[in-house]
Amino acid sequence: TQLLEQSPQFLSIQEGENLTVYCNSSSVFSSLQWYRQEPGEGPVLLVTVVTGGEVKKLKRLTFQFGDARKDSSLHITAAQPGDTGLYLCAGDSRGGGNKLTFGTGTQLKVEL
Amino acid sequence: DADVTQTPRNRITKTGKRIMLECSQTKGHDRMYWYRQDPGLGLRLIYYSFDVKDINKGEISDGYSVSRQAQAKFSLSLESAIPNQTALYFCATSEPGLEETQYFGPGTRLLVL
């Protein structure tokens, strides 16, 4: 069974701070996705990274895929209360994104 | 209207009861999935279906069964519910592609007493 470990599990910060969430595995993935989930809703895709070393930016969010395609990070600059939520990474080992292995999740709370 | 809907949104049942969770989608996708979410464990795949005639077991299929009644409908059944099946259940859909996106429903919160 492939495992994706996320750290930290919980993070509570003040508005304006920066943070990084990590997603690590011993397995190689053909692509890796990041989702955000808010209370009472299902996860929503933020980004997909497919190339080792790839960096993608989405406004204040920066996503990086490790060179060996075994790990990924999500960095948020100047966090805002609207960033609060559960962040999940998900790896696809077979290509096509149709059978994902989800990480354990990072619960982020950004306070005023 | 939501593209992926799940009913019921909340359900309380007793040990040994049979229950069905339903999922409908208007996205026209062939691929559908059922996941369960437990705190600290992320989402785990129960069953998935790539078209109406295709059903596949996921990581944790024991104690569950599914039915793909149509392209738009995928149901999950617990034949005899047990307390450790208490969880949040999500349905998702997708279309094949290099950077395939899964679209999730709002979830069903199930409590088995």
Coordinates of C-alpha atoms in Angstrom, one line a residue:
Chain A
T1 CA 0.0 0.0 0.0
Q2 CA 1.3 3.4 -1.0
L3 CA 1.4 6.0 1.8
L4 CA 1.4 9.7 1.5
E5 CA 2.4 11.4 4.8
Q6 CA 1.5 15.1 5.2
S7 CA 3.1 17.4 7.8
P8 CA 2.2 19.1 9.8
Q9 CA -1.2 17.6 10.7
F10 CA -2.5 20.8 12.2
L11 CA -1.4 24.4 11.7
S12 CA -2.8 27.5 13.4
I13 CA -1.3 30.8 12.3
Q14 CA -2.0 34.5 12.2
E15 CA -3.1 36.4 9.1
G16 CA -0.1 37.5 7.1
E17 CA 2.2 34.7 8.1
N18 CA 3.8 32.3 5.6
L19 CA 3.6 28.5 5.8
T20 CA 4.6 25.4 4.1
V21 CA 2.9 22.0 4.0
Y22 CA 4.8 18.9 3.1
C23 CA 3.6 15.7 1.4
N24 CA 6.1 12.8 1.4
S25 CA 6.1 9.2 0.2
S26 CA 8.6 6.4 -0.5
S27 CA 6.8 5.7 -3.8
V28 CA 7.1 7.5 -7.2
F29 CA 4.1 9.1 -8.6
S30 CA 3.4 10.1 -12.2
S31 CA 1.6 13.2 -11.0
L32 CA 0.5 14.8 -7.8
Q33 CA -2.5 16.9 -7.0
W34 CA -3.4 19.2 -4.2
Y35 CA -7.0 19.6 -3.0
R36 CA -8.6 22.0 -0.5
Q37 CA -11.6 20.9 1.5
E38 CA -13.9 23.2 3.5
P39 CA -16.3 22.1 6.2
G40 CA -19.5 20.4 4.8
E41 CA -18.0 20.2 1.3
G42 CA -16.0 17.8 -0.8
P43 CA -12.4 18.4 -1.8
V44 CA -11.7 20.8 -4.6
L45 CA -8.7 20.5 -6.9
L46 CA -6.1 23.3 -6.6
V47 CA -3.4 22.1 -8.9
T48 CA -1.8 19.1 -10.6
V49 CA 2.0 18.8 -11.0
V50 CA 3.4 16.2 -13.4
T51 CA 7.1 16.8 -13.9
G52 CA 9.9 16.3 -11.4
G53 CA 11.1 19.6 -10.1
E54 CA 8.0 21.4 -11.4
V55 CA 6.8 24.6 -9.7
K56 CA 3.4 26.0 -10.1
K57 CA 2.0 29.2 -8.7
L58 CA -1.7 30.0 -8.0
K59 CA -1.8 33.6 -6.6
R60 CA -0.3 33.3 -3.1
L61 CA 0.1 29.5 -3.3
T62 CA 3.2 27.9 -4.7
F63 CA 3.3 24.1 -5.4
Q64 CA 6.5 22.1 -6.0
F65 CA 6.9 18.5 -7.1
G66 CA 10.1 16.9 -5.9
D67 CA 12.8 16.0 -8.5
A68 CA 12.3 12.3 -7.8
R69 CA 8.5 12.6 -7.9
K70 CA 8.1 11.2 -4.4
D71 CA 7.3 14.4 -2.5
S72 CA 5.6 17.8 -2.9
S73 CA 5.2 21.0 -1.0
L74 CA 2.6 23.7 -0.8
H75 CA 3.8 27.2 0.3
I76 CA 1.3 29.9 1.2
T77 CA 2.5 33.5 1.3
A78 CA 0.7 36.1 3.6
A79 CA -2.0 33.7 4.7
Q80 CA -5.5 35.0 4.9
P81 CA -8.6 33.7 6.8
G82 CA -10.0 32.5 3.5
D83 CA -7.1 30.0 3.3
T84 CA -8.5 28.1 6.2
G85 CA -9.3 24.5 5.4
L86 CA -8.1 20.9 5.0
Y87 CA -5.3 20.5 2.5
L88 CA -4.9 17.1 0.9
C89 CA -2.3 15.9 -1.5
A90 CA -3.1 13.0 -3.8
G91 CA -0.7 10.9 -5.8
D92 CA -1.4 9.1 -9.1
S93 CA 1.0 6.2 -9.6
R94 CA -0.5 4.8 -12.8
G95 CA -1.1 7.9 -14.9
G96 CA -4.5 9.3 -15.9
G97 CA -5.4 10.5 -12.5
N98 CA -8.1 7.8 -12.1
K99 CA -6.8 6.0 -9.0
L100 CA -5.5 8.4 -6.5
T101 CA -3.7 7.8 -3.2
F102 CA -4.6 10.6 -0.8
G103 CA -2.4 12.0 1.9
T104 CA -3.4 12.2 5.6
G105 CA -4.3 15.9 5.4
T106 CA -3.2 19.2 6.9
Q107 CA -5.8 21.2 8.8
L108 CA -5.0 24.9 8.5
K109 CA -6.6 27.7 10.5
V110 CA -5.7 31.3 9.8
E111 CA -6.8 33.7 12.4
L112 CA -7.2 37.5 12.3
Chain B
D1 CA -27.4 23.3 -9.1
A2 CA -24.5 21.1 -7.9
D3 CA -22.8 18.9 -10.5
V4 CA -22.4 16.0 -8.0
T5 CA -25.1 15.4 -5.4
Q6 CA -25.2 12.9 -2.6
T7 CA -28.2 11.7 -0.6
P8 CA -28.7 11.6 2.3
R9 CA -26.4 14.3 3.7
N10 CA -26.6 12.8 7.2
R11 CA -27.7 9.4 8.4
I12 CA -27.8 7.7 11.7
T13 CA -28.4 4.0 11.7
K14 CA -28.0 1.0 14.0
T15 CA -25.6 -1.9 13.9
G16 CA -26.8 -4.6 11.5
K17 CA -29.0 -2.4 9.4
R18 CA -28.7 -2.2 5.6
I19 CA -28.3 1.3 4.2
M20 CA -27.7 2.8 0.8
L21 CA -26.0 6.0 -0.1
E22 CA -26.7 7.5 -3.4
C23 CA -24.7 9.7 -5.8
S24 CA -25.9 11.5 -9.0
Q25 CA -23.9 13.6 -11.4
T26 CA -24.8 15.9 -14.2
K27 CA -21.3 16.3 -15.6
G28 CA -21.6 13.5 -18.1
H29 CA -18.6 11.7 -16.8
D30 CA -18.1 8.0 -17.2
R31 CA -15.8 7.5 -14.2
M32 CA -17.3 7.5 -10.7
Y33 CA -15.8 6.7 -7.3
W34 CA -16.7 6.2 -3.6
Y35 CA -14.4 7.2 -0.8
R36 CA -14.5 7.3 2.9
Q37 CA -12.8 9.9 5.0
D38 CA -11.7 9.4 8.6
P39 CA -9.7 11.9 10.7
G40 CA -6.0 11.5 10.2
L41 CA -6.4 9.0 7.4
G42 CA -7.3 11.1 4.4
L43 CA -9.6 9.7 1.8
R44 CA -9.6 6.0 1.1
L45 CA -11.0 4.4 -2.1
I46 CA -13.9 1.9 -1.6
Y47 CA -15.0 1.2 -5.1
Y48 CA -14.7 2.8 -8.6
S49 CA -16.4 2.4 -11.9
F50 CA -15.1 3.5 -15.3
D51 CA -18.4 2.9 -17.1
V52 CA -21.8 1.4 -16.5
K53 CA -20.6 -2.1 -17.0
D54 CA -17.4 -1.7 -15.0
I55 CA -17.1 -2.1 -11.2
N56 CA -13.7 -2.4 -9.4
K57 CA -12.8 -2.8 -5.8
G58 CA -10.7 -0.2 -4.1
E59 CA -8.4 -0.2 -1.1
I60 CA -11.2 -0.9 1.5
S61 CA -14.1 -2.7 -0.2
D62 CA -14.9 -5.3 2.5
G63 CA -18.4 -4.7 4.0
Y64 CA -19.5 -2.5 1.1
S65 CA -21.1 -3.1 -2.3
V66 CA -22.0 -0.8 -5.2
S67 CA -24.4 -0.5 -8.1
R68 CA -23.9 1.6 -11.2
Q69 CA -27.5 2.1 -12.3
A70 CA -26.7 4.5 -15.1
Q71 CA -23.9 6.7 -16.3
A72 CA -25.2 9.4 -13.9
K73 CA -25.9 7.2 -10.8
F74 CA -23.6 5.2 -8.5
S75 CA -24.9 3.8 -5.2
L76 CA -23.0 2.5 -2.2
S77 CA -24.5 -0.1 0.1
L78 CA -23.6 -1.2 3.6
E79 CA -25.2 -4.6 3.8
S80 CA -24.9 -4.9 7.6
A81 CA -23.6 -1.7 9.1
I82 CA -21.1 -1.8 11.9
P83 CA -19.8 1.0 14.1
N84 CA -16.4 1.2 12.5
Q85 CA -18.1 2.2 9.3
T86 CA -19.0 5.5 10.9
A87 CA -17.3 8.1 8.6
L88 CA -17.7 10.8 6.0
Y89 CA -18.4 9.3 2.6
F90 CA -17.7 11.0 -0.7
C91 CA -18.7 10.3 -4.2
A92 CA -16.5 11.7 -7.1
T93 CA -16.5 11.7 -10.9
S94 CA -13.9 12.3 -13.5
E95 CA -13.1 12.1 -17.2
P96 CA -9.9 10.5 -18.5
G97 CA -7.0 12.9 -19.3
L98 CA -3.3 13.6 -18.6
E99 CA -4.2 15.9 -15.6
E100 CA -7.4 14.2 -14.7
T101 CA -9.5 16.1 -12.1
Q102 CA -11.9 14.4 -9.7
Y103 CA -15.0 16.3 -8.8
F104 CA -16.4 15.5 -5.4
G105 CA -19.9 15.6 -4.0
P106 CA -20.7 17.3 -0.7
G107 CA -20.4 14.1 1.3
T108 CA -22.6 12.0 3.5
R109 CA -22.0 11.9 7.2
L110 CA -22.8 8.4 8.5
L111 CA -23.1 7.4 12.2
V112 CA -23.5 3.7 13.0
L113 CA -24.6 3.1 16.6

